[in-house]
Tab-separated table of C-alpha atoms in Angstrom:
chain	number	residue	atom	x	y	z
E	290	MET	CA	55.621	-23.139	15.936
E	291	LEU	CA	57.092	-25.124	18.829
E	292	TRP	CA	54.759	-26.829	21.284
E	293	ASN	CA	55.595	-27.300	24.965
E	294	PHE	CA	53.252	-29.641	26.861
E	295	ARG	CA	54.816	-29.262	30.316
E	296	PRO	CA	53.446	-28.128	32.656
E	297	HIS	CA	50.642	-26.769	30.446
E	298	ALA	CA	50.248	-26.966	26.681
E	299	ARG	CA	51.301	-23.786	24.892
E	300	ALA	CA	52.882	-22.859	21.581
E	301	PHE	CA	55.826	-20.618	20.699
E	302	ARG	CA	55.571	-18.904	17.326
E	303	TYR	CA	58.827	-17.926	15.598
E	304	VAL	CA	58.328	-15.360	12.841
E	305	GLY	CA	60.956	-14.706	10.190
E	306	HIS	CA	60.287	-16.510	6.925
E	307	LYS	CA	58.503	-14.491	4.255
E	308	ASP	CA	56.723	-17.416	2.619
E	309	VAL	CA	55.448	-20.930	3.343
E	310	VAL	CA	57.665	-23.076	5.592
E	311	THR	CA	58.172	-26.418	3.829
E	312	SER	CA	60.358	-28.415	6.253
E	313	VAL	CA	61.667	-28.304	9.828
E	314	GLN	CA	64.039	-30.540	11.762
E	315	PHE	CA	65.757	-30.546	15.151
E	316	SER	CA	69.480	-31.213	15.403
E	317	PRO	CA	70.425	-34.544	17.047
E	318	LEU	CA	70.987	-32.855	20.423
E	319	GLY	CA	67.900	-30.684	20.121
E	320	ASN	CA	69.786	-27.408	20.588
E	321	LEU	CA	69.115	-26.174	17.030
E	322	LEU	CA	66.090	-26.100	14.747
E	323	ALA	CA	66.481	-25.830	10.971
E	324	SER	CA	63.639	-24.596	8.768
E	325	ALA	CA	63.253	-24.383	4.987
E	326	SER	CA	60.901	-22.075	3.144
E	327	ARG	CA	59.607	-21.089	-0.257
E	328	ASP	CA	61.301	-17.717	0.326
E	329	ARG	CA	64.513	-19.498	-0.856
E	330	THR	CA	66.199	-19.321	2.552
E	331	VAL	CA	67.142	-21.740	5.322
E	332	ARG	CA	67.086	-20.548	8.918
E	333	LEU	CA	68.785	-21.982	11.960
E	334	TRP	CA	66.892	-21.185	15.167
E	335	ILE	CA	67.691	-21.365	18.853
E	336	PRO	CA	64.584	-22.993	20.391
E	337	ASP	CA	64.233	-20.599	23.337
E	338	LYS	CA	62.573	-17.284	24.098
E	339	ARG	CA	65.355	-15.234	22.524
E	340	GLY	CA	64.232	-16.150	19.039
E	341	LYS	CA	67.742	-15.856	17.662
E	342	TYR	CA	68.399	-17.245	14.189
E	343	SER	CA	71.014	-17.481	11.460
E	344	GLU	CA	69.930	-17.190	7.827
E	345	PHE	CA	71.443	-19.177	4.963
E	346	LYS	CA	71.054	-17.782	1.443
E	347	ALA	CA	72.341	-19.760	-1.519
E	348	HIS	CA	69.388	-21.384	-3.267
E	349	THR	CA	67.718	-19.557	-6.156
E	350	ALA	CA	64.355	-21.310	-5.785
E	351	PRO	CA	62.125	-22.542	-2.944
E	352	VAL	CA	63.817	-24.931	-0.511
E	353	ARG	CA	61.911	-28.184	-0.027
E	354	SER	CA	63.735	-30.039	2.787
E	355	VAL	CA	66.409	-29.816	5.485
E	356	ASP	CA	68.228	-32.687	7.194
E	357	PHE	CA	70.980	-32.864	9.842
E	358	SER	CA	73.684	-35.510	9.765
E	359	ALA	CA	73.671	-37.946	12.695
E	360	ASP	CA	76.538	-36.127	14.449
E	361	GLY	CA	74.994	-32.694	13.881
E	362	GLN	CA	78.030	-31.369	11.988
E	363	LEU	CA	76.379	-31.011	8.572
E	364	LEU	CA	73.047	-29.833	7.164
E	365	ALA	CA	71.708	-30.864	3.747
E	366	THR	CA	69.137	-28.732	1.925
E	367	ALA	CA	67.174	-29.660	-1.213
E	368	SER	CA	65.641	-27.064	-3.513
E	369	GLU	CA	63.602	-26.510	-6.625
E	370	ASP	CA	66.752	-25.030	-8.225
E	371	LYS	CA	67.674	-28.722	-8.921
E	372	SER	CA	70.506	-28.728	-6.379
E	373	ILE	CA	71.401	-30.125	-2.963
E	374	LYS	CA	73.593	-27.934	-0.784
E	375	VAL	CA	75.600	-29.026	2.248
E	376	TRP	CA	76.422	-26.649	5.106
E	377	ASN	CA	78.919	-26.851	7.962
E	378	MET	CA	77.225	-26.221	11.312
E	379	TYR	CA	80.415	-25.546	13.274
E	380	ARG	CA	81.660	-22.700	11.085
E	381	GLN	CA	78.178	-21.693	9.926
E	382	ARG	CA	79.265	-21.769	6.285
E	383	PHE	CA	78.387	-23.263	2.919
E	384	LEU	CA	80.491	-26.284	1.871
E	385	TYR	CA	79.438	-27.590	-1.563
E	386	SER	CA	76.581	-28.222	-3.993
E	387	LEU	CA	75.468	-31.441	-5.670
E	388	TYR	CA	74.190	-31.022	-9.247
E	389	ARG	CA	72.880	-33.959	-11.302
E	390	HIS	CA	69.111	-33.732	-11.082
E	391	THR	CA	67.266	-32.227	-14.054
E	392	HIS	CA	64.112	-31.206	-12.175
E	393	TRP	CA	63.044	-30.008	-8.731
E	394	VAL	CA	64.672	-31.856	-5.835
E	395	ARG	CA	61.998	-32.775	-3.309
E	396	CYS	CA	64.023	-34.346	-0.508
E	397	ALA	CA	67.604	-35.068	0.607
E	398	LYS	CA	68.597	-37.236	3.585
E	399	PHE	CA	71.875	-38.278	5.225
E	400	SER	CA	72.631	-41.938	5.867
E	401	PRO	CA	72.945	-42.921	9.559
E	402	ASP	CA	76.766	-42.950	9.334
E	403	GLY	CA	76.917	-39.685	7.343
E	404	ARG	CA	78.799	-41.215	4.428
E	405	LEU	CA	75.961	-40.985	1.910
E	406	ILE	CA	73.138	-38.668	0.911
E	407	VAL	CA	70.005	-39.880	-0.833
E	408	SER	CA	67.896	-37.455	-2.879
E	409	CYS	CA	64.708	-37.716	-4.908
E	410	SER	CA	63.519	-35.437	-7.675
E	411	GLU	CA	60.642	-34.837	-10.035
E	412	ASP	CA	62.940	-36.043	-12.815
E	413	LYS	CA	61.818	-39.542	-11.635
E	414	THR	CA	65.215	-40.495	-10.261
E	415	ILE	CA	66.638	-41.292	-6.840
E	416	LYS	CA	70.350	-40.578	-6.525
E	417	ILE	CA	72.918	-41.734	-3.972
E	418	TRP	CA	75.783	-39.316	-3.277
E	419	ASP	CA	79.153	-39.939	-1.646
E	420	THR	CA	79.877	-37.130	0.827
E	421	THR	CA	83.627	-37.780	0.629
E	422	ASN	CA	84.216	-37.276	-3.099
E	423	LYS	CA	80.940	-35.354	-3.644
E	424	GLN	CA	79.935	-37.551	-6.570
E	425	CYS	CA	76.764	-39.406	-7.531
E	426	ILE	CA	77.580	-43.093	-7.078
E	427	ASN	CA	74.217	-44.682	-7.819
E	428	ASN	CA	70.990	-43.887	-9.584
E	429	PHE	CA	67.546	-45.494	-9.374
E	430	SER	CA	65.020	-44.475	-12.025
E	431	ASP	CA	61.298	-45.060	-12.322
E	432	SER	CA	59.181	-44.463	-15.398
E	433	ALA	CA	55.833	-44.570	-13.584
E	434	GLY	CA	56.203	-41.567	-11.273
E	435	PHE	CA	58.548	-39.564	-9.085
E	436	ALA	CA	59.298	-39.935	-5.380
E	437	ASN	CA	57.879	-37.364	-2.968
E	438	PHE	CA	60.036	-38.491	-0.058
E	439	VAL	CA	62.971	-40.828	0.532
E	440	ASP	CA	64.896	-41.985	3.607
E	441	PHE	CA	67.423	-44.549	4.847
E	442	ASN	CA	66.535	-47.431	7.120
E	443	PRO	CA	68.177	-47.329	10.598
E	444	ASN	CA	71.217	-49.392	9.617
E	445	GLY	CA	71.771	-47.557	6.323
E	446	THR	CA	71.587	-50.562	3.981
E	447	CYS	CA	68.226	-49.790	2.352
E	448	ILE	CA	66.174	-46.798	1.284
E	449	ALA	CA	62.409	-46.385	1.099
E	450	ALA	CA	60.706	-44.082	-1.399
E	451	ALA	CA	57.197	-42.615	-1.216
E	452	GLY	CA	55.903	-42.463	-4.772
E	453	SER	CA	53.496	-40.108	-6.502
E	454	ASP	CA	52.252	-43.208	-8.378
E	455	HIS	CA	50.627	-44.508	-5.122
E	456	THR	CA	53.489	-46.947	-4.425
E	457	VAL	CA	56.117	-47.489	-1.726
E	458	LYS	CA	59.399	-49.020	-2.834
E	459	VAL	CA	62.306	-50.370	-0.801
E	460	TRP	CA	65.724	-50.553	-2.486
E	461	ASP	CA	68.776	-52.478	-1.262
E	462	LEU	CA	71.978	-50.434	-1.666
E	463	ARG	CA	74.252	-53.474	-1.293
E	464	VAL	CA	72.956	-55.232	-4.405
E	465	ASN	CA	71.442	-52.149	-6.112
E	466	ARG	CA	68.034	-53.651	-6.742
E	467	LEU	CA	64.400	-53.238	-5.800
E	468	LEU	CA	63.539	-55.454	-2.828
E	469	GLN	CA	59.933	-54.647	-2.044
E	470	HIS	CA	57.150	-52.913	-3.938
E	471	TYR	CA	53.925	-52.044	-2.121
E	472	GLN	CA	50.719	-50.874	-3.816
E	473	VAL	CA	48.493	-50.289	-0.807
E	474	HIS	CA	47.383	-46.653	-1.242
E	475	SER	CA	44.806	-45.207	-3.613
E	476	CYS	CA	46.562	-41.808	-3.915
E	477	GLY	CA	50.086	-40.483	-3.897
E	478	VAL	CA	52.308	-41.330	-0.913
E	479	ASN	CA	53.748	-38.208	0.732
E	480	CYS	CA	56.007	-39.491	3.512
E	481	VAL	CA	57.484	-42.631	5.075
E	482	SER	CA	59.164	-43.334	8.409
E	483	PHE	CA	61.124	-46.389	9.556
E	484	HIS	CA	60.581	-47.776	13.021
E	485	PRO	CA	63.915	-47.591	14.953
E	486	SER	CA	64.097	-51.385	14.844
E	487	GLY	CA	63.987	-51.242	11.044
E	488	ASN	CA	61.355	-53.984	10.894
E	489	CYS	CA	58.343	-51.774	10.175
E	490	LEU	CA	57.611	-48.847	7.896
E	491	ILE	CA	54.759	-46.363	8.229
E	492	THR	CA	53.439	-44.423	5.238
E	493	ALA	CA	51.288	-41.280	4.876
E	494	SER	CA	49.171	-40.711	1.799
E	495	SER	CA	46.839	-38.217	0.164
E	496	ASP	CA	44.072	-40.837	0.429
E	497	GLY	CA	43.782	-39.791	4.102
E	498	THR	CA	45.198	-42.984	5.603
E	499	LEU	CA	48.352	-44.218	7.305
E	500	LYS	CA	49.640	-47.724	6.574
E	501	ILE	CA	52.029	-49.806	8.672
E	502	LEU	CA	54.068	-52.334	6.682
E	503	ASP	CA	55.872	-55.366	8.106
E	504	LEU	CA	59.153	-55.426	6.190
E	505	LEU	CA	60.191	-58.839	7.500
E	506	GLU	CA	57.046	-60.534	6.241
E	507	GLY	CA	56.553	-58.113	3.354
E	508	ARG	CA	52.907	-57.355	4.077
E	509	LEU	CA	50.506	-54.642	5.163
E	510	ILE	CA	49.483	-55.087	8.806
E	511	TYR	CA	47.591	-51.902	9.797
E	512	THR	CA	45.475	-49.260	8.097
E	513	LEU	CA	45.011	-46.178	10.291
E	514	GLN	CA	42.197	-43.713	9.713
E	515	GLY	CA	41.962	-40.525	11.714
E	516	HIS	CA	42.601	-37.647	9.363
E	517	THR	CA	39.792	-36.180	7.272
E	518	GLY	CA	42.024	-35.171	4.367
E	519	PRO	CA	45.425	-35.848	2.805
E	520	VAL	CA	48.171	-36.846	5.277
E	521	PHE	CA	51.413	-35.047	4.486
E	522	THR	CA	53.877	-36.195	7.130
E	523	VAL	CA	54.486	-38.968	9.662
E	524	SER	CA	57.389	-39.784	11.963
E	525	PHE	CA	58.269	-42.296	14.676
E	526	SER	CA	59.650	-41.132	18.006
E	527	LYS	CA	63.282	-41.910	18.856
E	528	GLY	CA	62.364	-45.015	20.831
E	529	GLY	CA	59.558	-46.118	18.524
E	530	GLU	CA	56.837	-46.188	21.207
E	531	LEU	CA	54.974	-43.285	19.579
E	532	PHE	CA	54.501	-41.730	16.163
E	533	SER	CA	52.818	-38.543	15.005
E	534	SER	CA	51.055	-37.567	11.790
E	535	GLY	CA	49.918	-34.283	10.291
E	536	GLY	CA	47.624	-33.490	7.404
E	537	ALA	CA	45.552	-30.998	5.470
E	538	ASP	CA	42.805	-31.145	8.115
E	539	THR	CA	45.065	-28.959	10.358
E	540	GLN	CA	45.320	-31.807	12.876
E	541	VAL	CA	48.388	-33.387	14.461
E	542	LEU	CA	47.579	-36.880	15.729
E	543	LEU	CA	49.766	-38.695	18.265
E	544	TRP	CA	49.657	-42.495	18.112
E	545	ARG	CA	50.988	-45.206	20.435
E	546	THR	CA	52.444	-48.402	18.971
E	547	ASN	CA	51.804	-51.927	20.215
E	548	PHE	CA	55.073	-53.453	19.017
E	549	GLU	CA	56.934	-55.766	21.383
E	550	ASN	CA	59.141	-53.388	23.372
E	551	ARG	CA	61.790	-55.889	24.434
E	552	TYR	CA	62.391	-57.144	20.899
E	553	CYS	CA	62.461	-53.631	19.453
E	554	LYS	CA	64.950	-52.407	22.039
E	555	ASP	CA	67.326	-55.276	21.274
E	556	VAL	CA	67.208	-54.505	17.550
E	557	ILE	CA	67.711	-50.772	18.194
E	558	LYS	CA	70.822	-51.505	20.280
E	559	ARG	CA	72.269	-53.617	17.467
E	560	ASN	CA	71.589	-50.840	14.951
E	561	LEU	CA	73.199	-48.196	17.159
E	562	LYS	CA	76.367	-50.270	17.436
E	563	ARG	CA	76.710	-50.045	13.663
E	564	LEU	CA	76.606	-46.265	13.511
E	565	HIS	CA	80.389	-45.786	13.646
E	566	PHE	CA	82.029	-43.695	10.964
E	567	ASP	CA	84.847	-46.219	10.453
E	568	SER	CA	82.663	-49.325	10.496
E	569	SER	CA	82.625	-51.727	7.568
E	570	PRO	CA	79.575	-52.162	5.308
E	571	HIS	CA	76.757	-54.053	6.932
E	572	LEU	CA	76.993	-57.186	4.784
E	573	LEU	CA	75.545	-59.404	7.519
E	574	ASP	CA	72.245	-57.562	7.458
E	575	ILE	CA	69.988	-59.829	5.442
E	576	TYR	CA	66.591	-58.187	5.816
E	577	PRO	CA	64.308	-57.814	3.945
E	578	ARG	CA	64.740	-61.445	2.905
E	579	THR	CA	62.952	-61.557	-0.453
E	580	PRO	CA	61.103	-59.185	-2.770
E	581	HIS	CA	57.358	-58.904	-2.175
E	582	LEU	CA	54.916	-57.525	-4.713
E	583	HIS	CA	51.575	-56.267	-3.439
E	584	GLU	CA	49.000	-55.780	-6.137
E	585	GLY	CA	45.827	-57.312	-4.770
E	586	LYS	CA	43.670	-56.617	-1.744
E	587	THR	CA	45.218	-57.622	1.569
E	588	GLU	CA	43.592	-58.532	4.860
E	589	THR	CA	44.680	-55.973	7.446
E	590	VAL	CA	43.567	-54.505	10.731
E	591	GLU	CA	41.775	-51.203	10.229
E	592	VAL	CA	42.000	-48.676	13.058
E	593	ASN	CA	39.698	-45.650	13.279
E	594	PRO	CA	40.383	-43.679	16.471
E	595	LYS	CA	37.773	-40.949	15.955
E	596	LEU	CA	35.628	-42.122	18.869
E	597	GLU	CA	38.464	-43.358	21.063
E	598	VAL	CA	40.831	-40.410	21.517
E	599	MET	CA	40.512	-37.096	23.298
E	600	ASP	CA	40.550	-34.004	21.113
E	601	LEU	CA	43.116	-31.598	22.554
E	602	GLN	CA	42.259	-28.861	20.061
E	603	THR	CA	40.942	-25.661	21.653
E	604	SER	CA	39.255	-22.661	20.086
E	605	ALA	CA	41.945	-20.295	21.325
E	606	PRO	CA	45.197	-22.172	22.087
E	607	PRO	CA	47.744	-20.133	24.091
E	608	VAL	CA	50.411	-18.859	21.701
E	609	VAL	CA	53.553	-16.983	22.740
E	610	ASP	CA	54.993	-14.757	20.008
E	611	ILE	CA	58.802	-14.797	20.054
E	612	LEU	CA	60.665	-11.593	19.205
E	613	SER	CA	63.124	-12.972	16.672
E	614	PHE	CA	66.259	-11.044	15.814
E	615	HIS	CA	68.751	-11.639	13.034
E	616	SER	CA	72.081	-13.059	14.161
E	617	ALA	CA	73.940	-13.693	10.915
E	618	THR	CA	73.445	-14.260	7.213
E	619	THR	CA	75.492	-16.982	5.577
E	620	THR	CA	75.808	-17.422	1.814
E	621	ASP	CA	77.835	-19.837	-0.260
E	622	THR	CA	80.572	-17.199	-0.524
E	623	ASP	CA	80.987	-16.745	3.210
E	624	VAL	CA	84.091	-18.154	4.871
E	625	ARG	CA	83.862	-18.131	8.655
E	626	THR	CA	86.506	-19.045	11.188
E	627	PRO	CA	85.765	-20.929	14.402
E	628	PRO	CA	84.366	-18.534	17.006
E	629	GLY	CA	86.552	-17.252	19.761
E	630	LYS	CA	85.969	-17.428	23.476
E	631	GLY	CA	83.914	-14.260	23.655
E	632	GLU	CA	81.761	-14.711	20.560
E	633	ASP	CA	78.043	-15.053	21.060
E	634	THR	CA	77.800	-17.796	18.457
E	635	CYS	CA	79.757	-20.110	20.717
E	636	SER	CA	77.144	-19.789	23.438
E	637	TYR	CA	74.113	-20.343	21.244
E	638	PHE	CA	74.540	-21.887	17.822
E	639	LEU	CA	77.226	-24.505	18.048
E	640	ASN	CA	76.514	-28.136	18.825
E	641	PRO	CA	78.136	-28.787	22.245
E	642	SER	CA	79.802	-31.935	20.926
E	643	LEU	CA	81.559	-29.848	18.250
E	644	MET	CA	82.649	-26.924	20.424
E	645	PRO	CA	86.064	-26.162	21.798
E	646	SER	CA	86.436	-27.253	25.416
E	647	GLU	CA	86.264	-23.702	26.737
E	648	CYS	CA	82.907	-23.139	25.025
E	649	ALA	CA	81.076	-26.374	25.728
E	650	PRO	CA	80.447	-25.992	29.488
E	651	ALA	CA	78.865	-22.593	29.032
E	652	THR	CA	76.486	-23.950	26.430
E	653	LEU	CA	75.498	-27.007	28.407
E	654	LYS	CA	74.488	-24.758	31.295
E	655	LYS	CA	72.166	-22.707	29.111
E	656	LYS	CA	68.481	-23.156	29.857
E	657	THR	CA	66.041	-23.535	27.022
E	658	GLU	CA	63.778	-20.960	28.653
E	659	ASP	CA	66.321	-18.142	28.543
E	660	VAL	CA	64.449	-14.834	28.795
E	661	SER	CA	67.249	-12.299	28.866
E	662	ASP	CA	66.907	-9.210	26.668
E	663	VAL	CA	68.340	-8.641	23.222
E	664	PRO	CA	71.692	-6.799	23.407
E	665	SER	CA	71.139	-3.051	23.357
E	666	GLU	CA	72.838	-0.573	21.038
E	667	SER	CA	75.181	0.593	23.812
E	668	GLN	CA	76.482	-2.972	24.239
E	669	ARG	CA	77.667	-3.249	20.647
E	670	SER	CA	81.421	-3.717	20.297
E	671	ILE	CA	81.337	-2.689	16.600
E	672	PRO	CA	80.457	0.908	15.593
E	673	LEU	CA	77.134	1.317	13.844
E	674	ALA	CA	78.774	2.733	10.685
E	675	VAL	CA	80.967	-0.370	10.360
E	676	THR	CA	77.940	-2.590	10.887
E	677	ASP	CA	76.036	-0.802	8.111
E	678	ALA	CA	79.007	-1.161	5.782
E	679	LEU	CA	79.270	-4.875	6.525
E	680	GLU	CA	75.553	-5.343	5.909
E	681	HIS	CA	75.909	-3.571	2.553
E	682	ILE	CA	78.806	-5.867	1.644
E	683	MET	CA	76.714	-8.895	2.621
E	684	GLU	CA	73.880	-7.701	0.392
E	685	GLN	CA	76.276	-7.363	-2.523
E	686	LEU	CA	77.616	-10.846	-1.831
E	687	ASN	CA	74.063	-12.171	-1.828
E	688	VAL	CA	73.462	-10.600	-5.233
E	689	LEU	CA	76.715	-12.076	-6.533
E	690	THR	CA	75.796	-15.485	-5.138
E	691	GLN	CA	72.423	-15.463	-6.834
E	692	THR	CA	74.004	-14.348	-10.104
E	693	VAL	CA	76.492	-17.237	-9.991
E	694	SER	CA	73.716	-19.711	-9.202
E	695	ILE	CA	71.642	-18.421	-12.137
E	696	LEU	CA	74.638	-18.774	-14.440
E	697	GLU	CA	75.170	-22.339	-13.222
E	698	GLN	CA	71.516	-23.075	-13.874
E	699	ARG	CA	71.698	-21.647	-17.397
E	700	LEU	CA	74.857	-23.629	-18.061
E	701	THR	CA	73.054	-26.807	-17.000
E	702	LEU	CA	70.157	-26.016	-19.340
E	703	THR	CA	72.599	-25.350	-22.183
E	704	GLU	CA	74.298	-28.696	-21.567
E	705	ASP	CA	70.920	-30.461	-21.621
E	706	LYS	CA	70.014	-28.792	-24.930
E	707	LEU	CA	73.368	-29.755	-26.437
E	708	LYS	CA	72.816	-33.362	-25.374
E	709	ASP	CA	69.386	-33.332	-26.988
E	710	CYS	CA	70.854	-31.874	-30.193
E	711	LEU	CA	73.564	-34.531	-30.314
E	712	GLU	CA	71.021	-37.302	-29.736
E	713	ASN	CA	68.786	-35.951	-32.518
E	714	GLN	CA	71.779	-35.705	-34.839
E	715	GLN	CA	72.736	-39.312	-34.139
E	716	ARG	CA	69.171	-40.418	-34.815
E	717	LEU	CA	69.142	-38.557	-38.147
E	718	CYS	CA	72.476	-40.058	-39.138
E	719	SER	CA	71.329	-43.563	-38.274
E	720	ALA	CA	68.071	-43.031	-40.187
E	721	LEU	CA	69.963	-41.809	-43.279
E	722	GLN	CA	72.310	-44.793	-43.091
E	723	GLN	CA	69.373	-47.181	-42.919
E	724	LYS	CA	67.728	-45.546	-45.958
E	725	SER	CA	70.940	-45.651	-47.965
């Protein structure tokens, strides 16, 4: 559901997924909305009253997360089929898969410059991938628990992981070591979000609290109580003045920060200057300065806004149901060419910064509240019989895609079993040699 608070609060409900929606994210320009679901599909929506969407089918298990690159050209999806898949948004096509995890992949995120992808899995590892050569270039493992969520800091030099073992860990990618380790929650941590300045980190936990960490000083500074159950997600606004949180109590809370605006804006400007694709590594970034271990009780400010904020929840909120219609289905076998001048995709789906010059002006003039009707049958340029034949071919391609993915999965399992057999054989040989 999309919420519009101007001029009056109302919600727009987009119906299409056949199971629980696990992740949503807007593109950098806000003209696209990606959603992941347990129905094994990813959908790309136009956030207007048309309800038009494009469906991506390639995963063979529920999809856990979606993430756009900073330029909006790529989309990364993480799934319980142990893979990360990368999609091209301009051509609306599948690009490649990343296979190294041995258990469900919970999250995958692009670095701010788009060069790297970080992923976390229930195999208790966090992997760093190079998007150029499509290889795993680094691996962080933890024996205590697995990470539920992982993300880059604004300048791309560090990553923060939300652990199922109640911890929050910050890793430095330049020296490949753990910088900070926080033990401030009493239950698993579900999500983290960096302030745009990079100096603070907010965490959401199943213990029902939010924590704000000062990364420069390496300490807990705020404990926020407002939810009456587990908190599943939290995120800062683009400028860092606000952040929102959502939990199992069916509430979305909007919070205002009290950070020094002038200082934060200066830091944000410095970080934005670094987000160039040809820029050198950020070796001059020296924060966080030293590792900090938090094992004891800390003195913090506790905030409970239950009696201080206005409840905007109503018994019957106005909801507008959007008539969604299927635009296209993309699988990992599809190969699409850039759309021509007259194609509808050019007007709706493509990021304006990626479009040909003849397409961009038309898209920029589009209003988000477009209420024109769905094209009628008489307006179709392709005969209905041809359309049915193409749909049948697409269904067959979907079946073929799923078959290939299942074979890849079985091959991975076979490789794992062979490795286990070889390890057991080596152990037996070494034991026999010791006895002899």
